[in-house]
Short mmCIF file of C-alpha atoms in Angstrom, two decimals:
data_model
loop_
_atom_site.label_atom_id
_atom_site.label_comp_id
_atom_site.label_asym_id
_atom_site.label_seq_id
_atom_site.Cartn_x
_atom_site.Cartn_y
_atom_site.Cartn_z
CA MET X 25 156.96 96.63 151.54
CA ALA X 26 157.38 93.66 148.44
CA LEU X 27 154.50 91.86 150.63
CA ARG X 28 152.23 95.26 150.13
CA ARG X 29 153.37 95.57 146.29
CA LEU X 30 152.77 91.85 145.45
CA SER X 31 149.52 91.69 146.93
CA VAL X 32 148.33 95.18 145.06
CA GLY X 33 149.75 93.73 141.93
CA VAL X 34 147.26 90.21 141.95
CA LEU X 35 144.30 93.03 143.16
CA THR X 36 145.15 94.62 139.94
CA LEU X 37 145.48 91.66 137.48
CA ARG X 38 142.16 90.31 138.81
CA ARG X 39 140.40 93.88 137.94
CA LEU X 40 141.90 93.63 134.41
CA GLN X 41 140.79 89.69 134.32
CA SER X 42 137.52 91.06 135.28
CA GLU X 43 137.52 94.06 132.68
CA CYS X 44 138.56 91.96 129.83
CA PHE X 45 136.05 89.42 130.68
CA GLN X 46 133.35 91.44 130.60
CA PRO X 47 133.02 91.94 126.57
CA ALA X 48 132.60 88.37 126.57
CA ARG X 49 129.73 88.14 129.18
CA THR X 50 128.25 91.10 127.23
CA LEU X 51 128.62 89.05 123.52
CA ALA X 52 127.13 85.73 124.94
CA ALA X 53 124.08 87.24 126.38
CA SER X 54 123.39 88.82 123.44
CA ALA X 55 124.17 85.55 121.27
CA ALA X 56 121.55 83.73 124.07
CA ALA X 57 119.38 87.04 123.10
CA ARG X 58 119.78 86.96 119.20
CA ARG X 59 118.47 83.43 119.67
CA GLN X 60 114.88 84.23 120.47
CA CYS X 61 112.90 86.21 118.48
CA GLU X 62 108.99 87.65 118.88
CA ALA X 63 106.88 85.65 116.70
CA LEU X 64 102.50 84.80 116.60
CA VAL X 65 101.65 81.39 118.43
CA TYR X 66 98.75 79.71 119.53
CA HIS X 67 98.39 77.12 121.92
CA ARG X 68 94.73 75.88 121.44
CA HIS X 69 92.62 75.59 118.82
CA GLY X 70 89.77 78.41 118.24
CA ASP X 71 88.82 81.40 116.46
CA PRO X 72 92.41 83.14 115.38
CA VAL X 73 91.66 86.36 117.19
CA ASP X 74 91.35 84.88 120.61
CA VAL X 75 93.81 82.32 120.10
CA ILE X 76 96.73 83.79 118.56
CA GLN X 77 99.52 85.93 121.01
CA LEU X 78 102.70 87.92 120.78
CA GLU X 79 105.33 85.50 122.19
CA ARG X 80 109.44 85.27 122.44
CA ILE X 81 110.55 82.13 121.24
CA ASN X 82 113.49 80.45 120.77
CA LEU X 83 115.47 79.63 117.94
CA SER X 84 118.24 76.62 117.06
CA GLN X 85 121.47 77.19 116.55
CA PRO X 86 121.62 76.83 112.17
CA GLY X 87 123.86 73.28 111.87
CA ASP X 88 125.87 72.71 108.60
CA ASN X 89 123.38 72.38 106.25
CA ASP X 90 120.80 75.22 107.54
CA VAL X 91 120.39 78.70 107.10
CA ARG X 92 119.11 81.31 109.20
CA ILE X 93 116.48 83.99 107.89
CA LYS X 94 115.00 87.28 108.39
CA MET X 95 111.28 86.83 107.93
CA LEU X 96 110.46 90.05 105.54
CA ALA X 97 106.76 89.90 105.03
CA ALA X 98 103.90 87.20 105.98
CA PRO X 99 100.19 87.08 104.12
CA ILE X 100 96.63 85.29 106.39
CA ASN X 101 96.01 82.82 103.78
CA PRO X 102 92.66 80.65 104.05
CA SER X 103 94.36 78.01 105.11
CA ASP X 104 96.32 79.70 108.19
CA ILE X 105 92.78 80.45 109.64
CA ASN X 106 91.67 76.47 108.92
CA MET X 107 95.16 75.44 110.89
CA MET X 108 94.29 78.11 113.61
CA GLN X 109 90.52 76.83 113.76
CA GLY X 110 92.01 73.24 114.19
CA THR X 111 89.59 72.02 111.01
CA TYR X 112 92.32 72.00 107.78
CA ALA X 113 93.78 68.52 106.64
CA ILE X 114 97.04 69.18 108.59
CA LEU X 115 97.45 70.87 112.04
CA PRO X 116 100.67 71.18 113.04
CA ASP X 117 101.68 70.05 117.21
CA LEU X 118 100.77 72.71 119.66
CA PRO X 119 102.08 75.43 120.48
CA ALA X 120 102.63 76.56 116.78
CA VAL X 121 103.53 79.69 115.14
CA GLY X 122 101.20 80.79 112.35
CA GLY X 123 101.57 81.03 108.71
CA ASN X 124 102.58 78.67 106.36
CA GLU X 125 103.60 81.28 103.30
CA GLY X 126 105.94 84.57 103.59
CA VAL X 127 109.30 85.66 102.24
CA GLY X 128 112.76 86.03 104.35
CA GLN X 129 116.20 87.34 103.95
CA VAL X 130 119.01 84.96 104.84
CA LEU X 131 121.51 86.06 107.48
CA GLU X 132 123.86 83.25 108.18
CA THR X 133 124.35 79.78 106.52
CA GLY X 134 125.81 76.95 107.89
CA SER X 135 129.19 75.78 106.70
CA LYS X 136 128.01 72.91 103.78
CA VAL X 137 125.09 75.36 101.98
CA THR X 138 125.93 76.13 98.31
CA ASN X 139 122.84 77.10 96.90
CA LEU X 140 122.22 80.58 99.48
CA LYS X 141 124.03 83.14 100.28
CA PRO X 142 123.48 86.35 102.99
CA GLY X 143 121.50 88.36 101.32
CA ASP X 144 119.41 86.05 99.64
CA TRP X 145 115.37 86.33 99.38
CA VAL X 146 113.86 82.86 100.04
CA ILE X 147 110.43 81.36 100.43
CA PRO X 148 109.29 77.97 102.43
CA SER X 149 109.25 75.00 100.27
CA ASP X 150 106.72 74.05 101.56
CA THR X 151 103.69 74.10 104.83
CA GLY X 152 105.17 74.14 108.40
CA LEU X 153 107.36 76.92 108.95
CA GLY X 154 105.43 79.08 110.82
CA THR X 155 105.89 82.24 108.99
CA TRP X 156 104.32 85.07 111.09
CA ARG X 157 107.56 85.39 113.23
CA MET X 158 111.01 87.57 113.07
CA GLU X 159 113.53 85.28 112.18
CA ALA X 160 113.30 81.63 111.42
CA VAL X 161 116.13 78.97 110.69
CA GLY X 162 115.74 75.58 108.66
CA ASN X 163 117.47 72.97 106.60
CA MET X 164 118.42 74.60 102.91
CA ASN X 165 116.16 72.51 101.41
CA ASP X 166 112.80 73.69 103.33
CA PHE X 167 113.88 77.36 100.89
CA ILE X 168 113.91 78.36 97.43
CA LYS X 169 115.59 81.10 96.18
CA VAL X 170 113.37 83.72 94.68
CA PRO X 171 114.93 87.20 92.82
CA ASN X 172 115.61 90.22 95.52
CA THR X 173 114.14 92.47 92.56
CA ILE X 174 110.37 91.24 92.37
CA PRO X 175 108.25 93.27 94.60
CA LEU X 176 107.95 92.64 98.25
CA PRO X 177 104.27 91.45 98.22
CA CYS X 178 104.87 89.24 94.87
CA ALA X 179 108.00 87.50 96.69
CA ALA X 180 105.38 87.25 100.55
CA THR X 181 102.10 85.69 97.96
CA LEU X 182 104.41 83.53 95.58
CA SER X 183 104.30 80.01 97.18
CA VAL X 184 100.66 78.94 97.31
CA ASN X 185 97.86 81.14 95.54
CA PRO X 186 100.14 81.87 92.17
CA CYS X 187 101.30 77.65 92.14
CA THR X 188 97.87 76.64 92.62
CA ALA X 189 96.52 78.53 89.78
CA TYR X 190 100.14 77.38 87.47
CA ARG X 191 99.13 73.72 88.51
CA MET X 192 95.98 73.52 87.45
CA LEU X 193 95.87 75.54 84.32
CA CYS X 194 98.64 73.07 83.59
CA ASP X 195 97.82 69.76 84.92
CA PHE X 196 94.55 68.68 83.98
CA GLU X 197 93.26 70.34 80.27
CA SER X 198 95.46 70.45 77.58
CA LEU X 199 94.54 74.03 76.79
CA LYS X 200 95.60 76.28 73.99
CA PRO X 201 95.51 80.19 73.09
CA GLY X 202 91.91 81.09 72.82
CA ASP X 203 90.49 78.47 75.26
CA THR X 204 87.89 79.48 77.86
CA VAL X 205 88.24 78.60 81.47
CA ILE X 206 85.63 79.42 84.48
CA GLN X 207 86.09 79.89 87.76
CA ASN X 208 84.52 80.44 91.18
CA ALA X 209 86.15 82.34 94.37
CA ALA X 210 87.36 84.83 91.27
CA ASN X 211 88.75 87.90 93.48
CA SER X 212 90.34 85.06 96.27
CA GLY X 213 94.25 85.17 95.85
CA VAL X 214 94.29 82.22 93.73
CA GLY X 215 91.29 83.76 91.54
CA GLN X 216 93.34 87.02 90.79
CA ALA X 217 96.70 84.25 90.01
CA VAL X 218 94.31 82.40 87.69
CA ILE X 219 93.11 85.77 85.72
CA GLN X 220 96.80 86.70 85.24
CA ILE X 221 97.96 83.60 84.22
CA ALA X 222 95.65 82.54 82.13
CA LYS X 223 95.94 85.96 79.99
CA ALA X 224 99.47 85.43 79.95
CA MET X 225 98.72 82.19 78.54
CA GLY X 226 96.49 83.33 75.76
CA LEU X 227 93.41 82.06 77.69
CA LYS X 228 89.74 83.46 78.09
CA THR X 229 88.19 83.81 81.39
CA ILE X 230 84.76 83.75 82.79
CA ASN X 231 85.12 84.73 86.59
CA VAL X 232 82.06 83.84 88.85
CA ILE X 233 81.39 86.38 92.48
CA ARG X 234 79.29 86.78 95.09
CA ASP X 235 76.56 88.91 94.68
CA ARG X 236 77.61 91.96 97.07
CA PRO X 237 77.28 95.63 97.34
CA ASN X 238 80.53 96.91 95.44
CA VAL X 239 80.18 94.43 92.33
CA GLN X 240 81.06 97.07 89.84
CA GLN X 241 83.64 98.12 91.77
CA LEU X 242 85.74 94.50 92.05
CA SER X 243 84.93 93.89 88.45
CA ASP X 244 86.51 96.99 87.52
CA ILE X 245 89.37 95.48 89.37
CA LEU X 246 89.80 92.02 88.22
CA LYS X 247 88.93 93.57 84.53
CA ALA X 248 92.36 95.27 85.48
CA LYS X 249 94.03 92.29 85.76
CA GLY X 250 93.12 90.50 82.92
CA ALA X 251 89.49 88.96 83.35
CA ASP X 252 87.58 88.98 80.12
CA TYR X 253 84.06 88.26 82.13
CA VAL X 254 83.36 88.95 85.45
CA ILE X 255 79.58 88.10 86.36
CA THR X 256 77.80 86.88 89.60
CA GLU X 257 76.39 84.11 90.79
CA GLY X 258 72.66 84.95 90.13
CA ALA X 259 73.57 85.93 86.53
CA LEU X 260 75.22 82.43 86.19
CA ARG X 261 72.13 81.08 86.25
CA LYS X 262 70.20 83.21 84.03
CA PRO X 263 69.48 82.54 80.58
CA GLU X 264 71.00 85.56 78.97
CA MET X 265 74.42 83.34 79.34
CA LYS X 266 74.10 81.63 76.58
CA GLU X 267 74.50 84.93 74.18
CA LEU X 268 78.16 85.22 76.20
CA PHE X 269 79.17 81.90 74.22
CA LYS X 270 78.59 83.38 70.71
CA ASN X 271 81.57 84.98 71.59
CA ILE X 272 83.58 82.95 72.88
CA PRO X 273 83.83 78.68 73.61
CA ARG X 274 82.12 76.77 76.24
CA PRO X 275 85.15 75.94 79.22
CA ARG X 276 86.79 73.46 78.82
CA LEU X 277 88.14 73.84 82.19
CA ALA X 278 86.03 75.27 85.52
CA LEU X 279 87.64 76.27 88.73
CA ASN X 280 85.83 75.76 92.47
CA GLY X 281 87.47 77.42 95.42
CA VAL X 282 83.59 78.07 96.53
CA SER X 283 81.58 74.72 96.35
CA GLY X 284 78.16 73.88 96.85
CA LYS X 285 75.29 75.96 94.44
CA THR X 286 77.77 77.48 92.56
CA VAL X 287 79.59 74.60 91.03
CA THR X 288 76.01 72.76 89.96
CA ASP X 289 75.74 76.30 87.96
CA MET X 290 78.67 76.12 86.63
CA LEU X 291 78.71 72.60 84.98
CA ARG X 292 75.60 73.66 83.13
CA HIS X 293 77.83 76.11 80.59
CA LEU X 294 80.62 73.49 80.06
CA GLU X 295 82.19 71.82 77.18
CA LYS X 296 81.37 68.44 76.72
CA GLY X 297 84.39 65.95 78.19
CA ALA X 298 85.85 69.23 80.14
CA THR X 299 87.60 69.03 83.66
CA VAL X 300 86.00 70.62 87.20
CA VAL X 301 88.77 71.13 89.37
CA THR X 302 88.26 71.38 93.25
CA TYR X 303 90.90 72.97 95.75
CA GLY X 304 88.79 74.93 97.71
CA GLY X 305 85.67 74.71 100.13
CA MET X 306 84.65 77.97 100.94
CA ALA X 307 80.86 77.74 100.98
CA LYS X 308 81.10 74.51 103.20
CA GLN X 309 78.92 72.91 101.28
CA PRO X 310 78.99 69.60 98.98
CA VAL X 311 79.70 69.66 95.54
CA THR X 312 76.34 68.42 94.02
CA ILE X 313 76.81 66.68 90.42
CA PRO X 314 74.10 65.43 88.28
CA VAL X 315 73.96 61.94 86.96
CA SER X 316 72.82 63.40 82.98
CA THR X 317 76.53 65.55 83.08
CA LEU X 318 78.44 62.71 84.54
CA ILE X 319 76.66 60.64 81.59
CA PHE X 320 75.59 63.18 78.64
CA LYS X 321 78.77 65.25 78.94
CA ASP X 322 81.33 63.20 80.34
CA VAL X 323 82.86 65.87 82.80
CA LYS X 324 85.56 64.99 84.99
CA ILE X 325 85.50 65.31 88.83
CA ARG X 326 89.04 66.09 90.32
CA GLY X 327 91.05 67.96 93.02
CA PHE X 328 94.00 69.38 93.86
CA TRP X 329 96.23 70.22 96.77
CA VAL X 330 98.85 72.31 96.15
CA THR X 331 100.67 70.64 99.35
CA GLN X 332 100.63 67.55 98.40
CA TRP X 333 101.70 67.94 94.77
CA LYS X 334 105.06 69.58 96.43
CA LYS X 335 105.59 66.24 98.44
CA ASP X 336 105.03 64.05 95.29
CA HIS X 337 107.21 66.29 92.81
CA GLY X 338 110.30 67.28 95.24
CA HIS X 339 112.34 70.57 95.25
CA GLY X 340 113.40 70.56 91.58
CA LEU X 341 110.04 70.83 90.07
CA LEU X 342 108.80 73.31 92.48
CA GLN X 343 111.90 75.26 92.10
CA GLU X 344 111.42 75.42 87.93
CA MET X 345 108.07 76.80 88.68
CA ILE X 346 108.65 79.57 90.58
CA SER X 347 111.53 80.58 88.63
CA HIS X 348 108.30 80.82 85.89
CA LEU X 349 106.31 82.69 87.95
CA CYS X 350 109.11 84.77 88.52
CA ASP X 351 109.75 85.28 84.76
CA PHE X 352 106.18 86.50 84.54
CA ILE X 353 106.25 89.06 87.51
CA GLN X 354 109.66 90.33 85.97
CA ALA X 355 107.99 90.39 82.93
CA GLY X 356 104.58 92.71 84.15
CA LYS X 357 102.46 89.55 83.89
CA LEU X 358 101.61 88.41 87.39
CA LYS X 359 100.78 91.02 90.07
CA GLU X 360 100.85 90.76 93.77
CA PRO X 361 96.85 90.08 94.69
CA VAL X 362 95.07 93.32 96.08
CA CYS X 363 96.40 93.59 99.39
CA THR X 364 96.53 95.85 102.97
CA GLU X 365 100.48 96.09 104.08
CA VAL X 366 99.99 95.37 107.72
CA GLN X 367 103.26 96.35 110.56
CA PHE X 368 103.41 92.81 112.66
CA GLN X 369 102.82 94.47 116.19
CA ASP X 370 99.11 95.09 114.74
CA TYR X 371 98.33 91.76 113.85
CA GLN X 372 95.46 91.59 115.48
CA VAL X 373 93.69 93.61 113.32
CA ALA X 374 94.97 91.83 110.35
CA LEU X 375 93.55 89.00 111.67
CA GLU X 376 89.88 91.02 112.13
CA ALA X 377 90.45 91.55 108.43
CA ALA X 378 90.79 88.25 107.19
CA THR X 379 88.29 86.51 109.14
CA THR X 380 85.81 89.14 107.89
CA PRO X 381 83.46 88.63 104.79
CA PHE X 382 83.72 90.36 101.58
CA ILE X 383 87.30 91.50 102.55
CA SER X 384 89.00 90.88 99.38
CA SER X 385 92.02 92.13 100.04
CA LYS X 386 94.65 90.27 101.47
CA GLN X 387 96.25 90.96 105.06
CA ILE X 388 100.06 91.13 104.67
CA LEU X 389 102.60 91.27 108.04
CA ILE X 390 105.21 93.01 107.62
CA MET X 391 108.38 92.86 109.56
#
C-alpha cells in the first residue's frame, strides 16, 4: 500500500513538473519566433518586380550597444531600384533586404544604449540597413533620433532626398536671399525638397521638368510647394527664356539629377562663375560641357553623393542637419514629397509604380 502511494506521488510530481515547464517551452518558442520577421529580399540582380520576394528572415539578438526597432514606413527610391538592378555604386552582399531609407520605432535597447529608449522614432544614419522589413536590429549609432510628432511620410523620406537638397544648397555657393537656383528633375524627391528648402532660405527657383501630357497639373503641384518658375525642357531652349531674367538674377547654382542635353541647356543661362552640381543621371547620358562655358563663364563642375558626405562628416554633423530639417518640417516649411502609401504586403504594386516612367508620386511601404 505504501509502495502504491509512493508510485502515485511520483506520477503526480512528474505531471506537475510537465505542466510547470510547458509555459517555459511556449515562451522559448515565442522568443524564437520573435527573432524572425518578414522582409523583402532579393537573391540576384535584375528587374525589381522579378527578383524581390517576401520572406521570413532571422534577427540577431540585440547586444549591449544595439537597439531593436519596428519599421513603420519605408519609401522606394531610385537608388533602391538601381541596387536591385546591380547598377549602383555600392551593392550589398546577396541575398539582401531592399530599401535604404525609412522610419522605425524603438522596441528594445541594450544595457549600454543611453541615447535612445523604447518608443523613440529613428531613421537610418547610412545606407545598407535594408529597411523593407518588419523589424531590424543594429548598433545605436546606425540610427538617428527624430521627433515622433512629425508626419510619418516626412520621417520616412527624410534621410536621403532632403539631406541631398540641403547640402547642395548650402555647400557649393554662398547663396543669399534673392539669389536664383536652377534645377532639372524638379518633380523628383530631391527636386521637391530643393524647392521648399530654397523657399525657406529666401532663394528663387527655376524648375525644369520633362515634356509630358500633364505639364500644367505638375506645374501647379510644384508651385504649391513654393516653386517660383516651372518650365519644360523644351521651353528651356527657347529665346523667351531671356525675358525671365528681367525679373530675377541669373542662377549662381544649377542642380542636375538628369544629365544629358538638359545640362547643356541650363548652362546657357548661368551667371559667370556659377556652379553646376550633379547628383544623378536618370537620362543615363553623359554631361557635355561646351568649352566656351568653361573659358568665358568659368563655370565650376562638381558632383555630390550624400552617402559619401555622411561617411566623411560623421554622426554629429548628420544629427545636426537632421535636427535642422526637422525644424523646417515642424514649422510647415518642408513637407513630404507627393507620395502614395502602399501596404507592405502589396509591395509588387509599389514596385511596378516606382519603375513606371512619368509617375511623380513616391511609393511608400507602410508596415
